Amino acid sequence: MRLGILRAMSVFVTRKVFADYPCAHRQWRHAGHCKFVHGYSRSFTLEFGCESLSPEGFGVDFGGFKPLKTWLEDQFDHTCLINADDPELATFEDLHARQIVKLRVLPNVSMENTAKYVYDYVAPWITENTQGRAWLISVECRENQKNSGVYRP
Ligand SMILES: Nc1nc2c(c(=O)[nH]1)N=C([C@H](O)[C@H](O)COP(=O)(O)OP(=O)(O)OP(=O)(O)O)CN2
């Protein structure tokens, strides 16, 4: 509730896009073809809010995202994303050990859940890096032109 009030007061919004991370995933619970390993070039749009700008006039400095870029690359660039509860997890761990895939295990690999996964990492990061001046509003995880999921608590 308190957070909601803060957001209603938000004046400035900074958006940053991290684009084109080729990765594979599978949705093992899906009844259709999404249970098969398939891949997309995922992109992320991060939206930050602040009430007061930095001395330079920035919400969040576009050039200050290098550590986040490194983390996103590690998670999503040429990786294979698998749900933590995937019954074939051991198979993918074996493929990882044999250097056939670069495995990253997420709570759930859907666009919506991946957006939350990124949000949960970035929210404390931006608080720390702006001493609480800016906060994360939302994360969009996009797999292609047509499909994306958003997490906006
Ligand atoms: N809300 C969501 N729905 C689906 C997700 C998701 O993450 N969130 N993911 C999948 C599949 O894993 C896949 O990413 C989408 O495949 P598909 O259903 O075939 O979607 P397409 O856009 O390729 O289908 P078209 O018919 O070409 O539009 C499924 N759903």
JSON list of N, CA and C and ligand atoms in Angstrom, two decimals, residues 25 27 30 33-34 38 40 110-112 143-144 146-147, ligand 1:
[
{"chain": "A", "resi": 25, "resn": "HIS", "atom": "N", "xyz": [14.31, -22.89, -24.20]},
{"chain": "A", "resi": 25, "resn": "HIS", "atom": "CA", "xyz": [13.61, -23.30, -22.99]},
{"chain": "A", "resi": 25, "resn": "HIS", "atom": "C", "xyz": [12.59, -24.38, -23.34]},
{"chain": "A", "resi": 27, "resn": "GLN", "atom": "N", "xyz": [8.62, -25.84, -21.71]},
{"chain": "A", "resi": 27, "resn": "GLN", "atom": "CA", "xyz": [7.56, -25.75, -20.70]},
{"chain": "A", "resi": 27, "resn": "GLN", "atom": "C", "xyz": [7.05, -27.18, -20.52]},
{"chain": "A", "resi": 30, "resn": "HIS", "atom": "N", "xyz": [3.36, -28.03, -20.38]},
{"chain": "A", "resi": 30, "resn": "HIS", "atom": "CA", "xyz": [2.49, -27.64, -21.50]},
{"chain": "A", "resi": 30, "resn": "HIS", "atom": "C", "xyz": [2.01, -28.86, -22.27]},
{"chain": "A", "resi": 33, "resn": "HIS", "atom": "N", "xyz": [3.07, -28.19, -28.06]},
{"chain": "A", "resi": 33, "resn": "HIS", "atom": "CA", "xyz": [4.46, -28.29, -28.51]},
{"chain": "A", "resi": 33, "resn": "HIS", "atom": "C", "xyz": [5.47, -27.51, -27.66]},
{"chain": "A", "resi": 34, "resn": "CYS", "atom": "N", "xyz": [5.00, -26.73, -26.73]},
{"chain": "A", "resi": 34, "resn": "CYS", "atom": "CA", "xyz": [5.93, -25.97, -25.88]},
{"chain": "A", "resi": 34, "resn": "CYS", "atom": "C", "xyz": [6.68, -26.87, -24.89]},
{"chain": "A", "resi": 38, "resn": "HIS", "atom": "N", "xyz": [12.66, -25.36, -27.34]},
{"chain": "A", "resi": 38, "resn": "HIS", "atom": "CA", "xyz": [12.59, -24.43, -28.47]},
{"chain": "A", "resi": 38, "resn": "HIS", "atom": "C", "xyz": [13.23, -23.12, -28.05]},
{"chain": "A", "resi": 40, "resn": "TYR", "atom": "N", "xyz": [14.19, -18.76, -28.62]},
{"chain": "A", "resi": 40, "resn": "TYR", "atom": "CA", "xyz": [13.84, -17.41, -29.07]},
{"chain": "A", "resi": 40, "resn": "TYR", "atom": "C", "xyz": [14.99, -16.48, -28.74]},
{"chain": "A", "resi": 110, "resn": "SER", "atom": "N", "xyz": [8.47, -19.36, -18.04]},
{"chain": "A", "resi": 110, "resn": "SER", "atom": "CA", "xyz": [7.51, -18.60, -18.84]},
{"chain": "A", "resi": 110, "resn": "SER", "atom": "C", "xyz": [7.93, -17.12, -18.88]},
{"chain": "A", "resi": 111, "resn": "MET", "atom": "N", "xyz": [7.36, -16.40, -19.85]},
{"chain": "A", "resi": 111, "resn": "MET", "atom": "CA", "xyz": [7.72, -14.98, -19.98]},
{"chain": "A", "resi": 111, "resn": "MET", "atom": "C", "xyz": [7.35, -14.22, -18.70]},
{"chain": "A", "resi": 112, "resn": "GLU", "atom": "N", "xyz": [6.19, -14.52, -18.14]},
{"chain": "A", "resi": 112, "resn": "GLU", "atom": "CA", "xyz": [5.74, -13.81, -16.94]},
{"chain": "A", "resi": 112, "resn": "GLU", "atom": "C", "xyz": [6.67, -14.10, -15.77]},
{"chain": "A", "resi": 143, "resn": "GLU", "atom": "N", "xyz": [9.69, -12.69, -25.96]},
{"chain": "A", "resi": 143, "resn": "GLU", "atom": "CA", "xyz": [10.34, -13.76, -26.71]},
{"chain": "A", "resi": 143, "resn": "GLU", "atom": "C", "xyz": [10.36, -13.49, -28.21]},
{"chain": "A", "resi": 144, "resn": "ASN", "atom": "N", "xyz": [9.41, -12.70, -28.68]},
{"chain": "A", "resi": 144, "resn": "ASN", "atom": "CA", "xyz": [9.39, -12.31, -30.10]},
{"chain": "A", "resi": 144, "resn": "ASN", "atom": "C", "xyz": [8.46, -11.10, -30.24]},
{"chain": "A", "resi": 146, "resn": "LYS", "atom": "N", "xyz": [5.50, -10.95, -31.00]},
{"chain": "A", "resi": 146, "resn": "LYS", "atom": "CA", "xyz": [4.11, -11.18, -30.62]},
{"chain": "A", "resi": 146, "resn": "LYS", "atom": "C", "xyz": [3.89, -11.42, -29.13]},
{"chain": "A", "resi": 147, "resn": "ASN", "atom": "N", "xyz": [4.90, -12.05, -28.49]},
{"chain": "A", "resi": 147, "resn": "ASN", "atom": "CA", "xyz": [4.64, -12.59, -27.14]},
{"chain": "A", "resi": 147, "resn": "ASN", "atom": "C", "xyz": [5.56, -11.99, -26.08]},
{"chain": "B", "resi": 1, "resn": "LIG", "atom": "N1", "xyz": [1.31, -16.52, -21.28]},
{"chain": "B", "resi": 1, "resn": "LIG", "atom": "C1", "xyz": [2.23, -17.36, -21.81]},
{"chain": "B", "resi": 1, "resn": "LIG", "atom": "N2", "xyz": [1.85, -18.28, -22.71]},
{"chain": "B", "resi": 1, "resn": "LIG", "atom": "C2", "xyz": [2.75, -19.12, -23.24]},
{"chain": "B", "resi": 1, "resn": "LIG", "atom": "C3", "xyz": [4.12, -19.04, -22.88]},
{"chain": "B", "resi": 1, "resn": "LIG", "atom": "C4", "xyz": [4.48, -18.05, -21.92]},
{"chain": "B", "resi": 1, "resn": "LIG", "atom": "O1", "xyz": [5.66, -17.92, -21.52]},
{"chain": "B", "resi": 1, "resn": "LIG", "atom": "N3", "xyz": [3.52, -17.25, -21.41]},
{"chain": "B", "resi": 1, "resn": "LIG", "atom": "N4", "xyz": [5.02, -19.84, -23.49]},
{"chain": "B", "resi": 1, "resn": "LIG", "atom": "C5", "xyz": [4.67, -20.70, -24.43]},
{"chain": "B", "resi": 1, "resn": "LIG", "atom": "C6", "xyz": [5.68, -21.45, -25.24]},
{"chain": "B", "resi": 1, "resn": "LIG", "atom": "O2", "xyz": [6.77, -21.85, -24.45]},
{"chain": "B", "resi": 1, "resn": "LIG", "atom": "C7", "xyz": [6.20, -20.60, -26.42]},
{"chain": "B", "resi": 1, "resn": "LIG", "atom": "O3", "xyz": [7.11, -19.66, -25.87]},
{"chain": "B", "resi": 1, "resn": "LIG", "atom": "C8", "xyz": [5.14, -19.98, -27.26]},
{"chain": "B", "resi": 1, "resn": "LIG", "atom": "O4", "xyz": [4.83, -20.87, -28.28]},
{"chain": "B", "resi": 1, "resn": "LIG", "atom": "P1", "xyz": [3.46, -20.87, -29.09]},
{"chain": "B", "resi": 1, "resn": "LIG", "atom": "O5", "xyz": [2.30, -21.15, -28.21]},
{"chain": "B", "resi": 1, "resn": "LIG", "atom": "O6", "xyz": [3.62, -21.78, -30.21]},
{"chain": "B", "resi": 1, "resn": "LIG", "atom": "O7", "xyz": [3.31, -19.39, -29.52]},
{"chain": "B", "resi": 1, "resn": "LIG", "atom": "P2", "xyz": [3.57, -18.82, -30.96]},
{"chain": "B", "resi": 1, "resn": "LIG", "atom": "O8", "xyz": [3.55, -17.34, -30.82]},
{"chain": "B", "resi": 1, "resn": "LIG", "atom": "O9", "xyz": [4.78, -19.42, -31.52]},
{"chain": "B", "resi": 1, "resn": "LIG", "atom": "O10", "xyz": [2.32, -19.34, -31.73]},
{"chain": "B", "resi": 1, "resn": "LIG", "atom": "P3", "xyz": [1.68, -18.72, -33.03]},
{"chain": "B", "resi": 1, "resn": "LIG", "atom": "O11", "xyz": [0.57, -19.62, -33.32]},
{"chain": "B", "resi": 1, "resn": "LIG", "atom": "O12", "xyz": [2.74, -18.71, -34.07]},
{"chain": "B", "resi": 1, "resn": "LIG", "atom": "O13", "xyz": [1.21, -17.32, -32.67]},
{"chain": "B", "resi": 1, "resn": "LIG", "atom": "C9", "xyz": [3.26, -20.97, -24.75]},
{"chain": "B", "resi": 1, "resn": "LIG", "atom": "N5", "xyz": [2.36, -20.03, -24.16]}
]
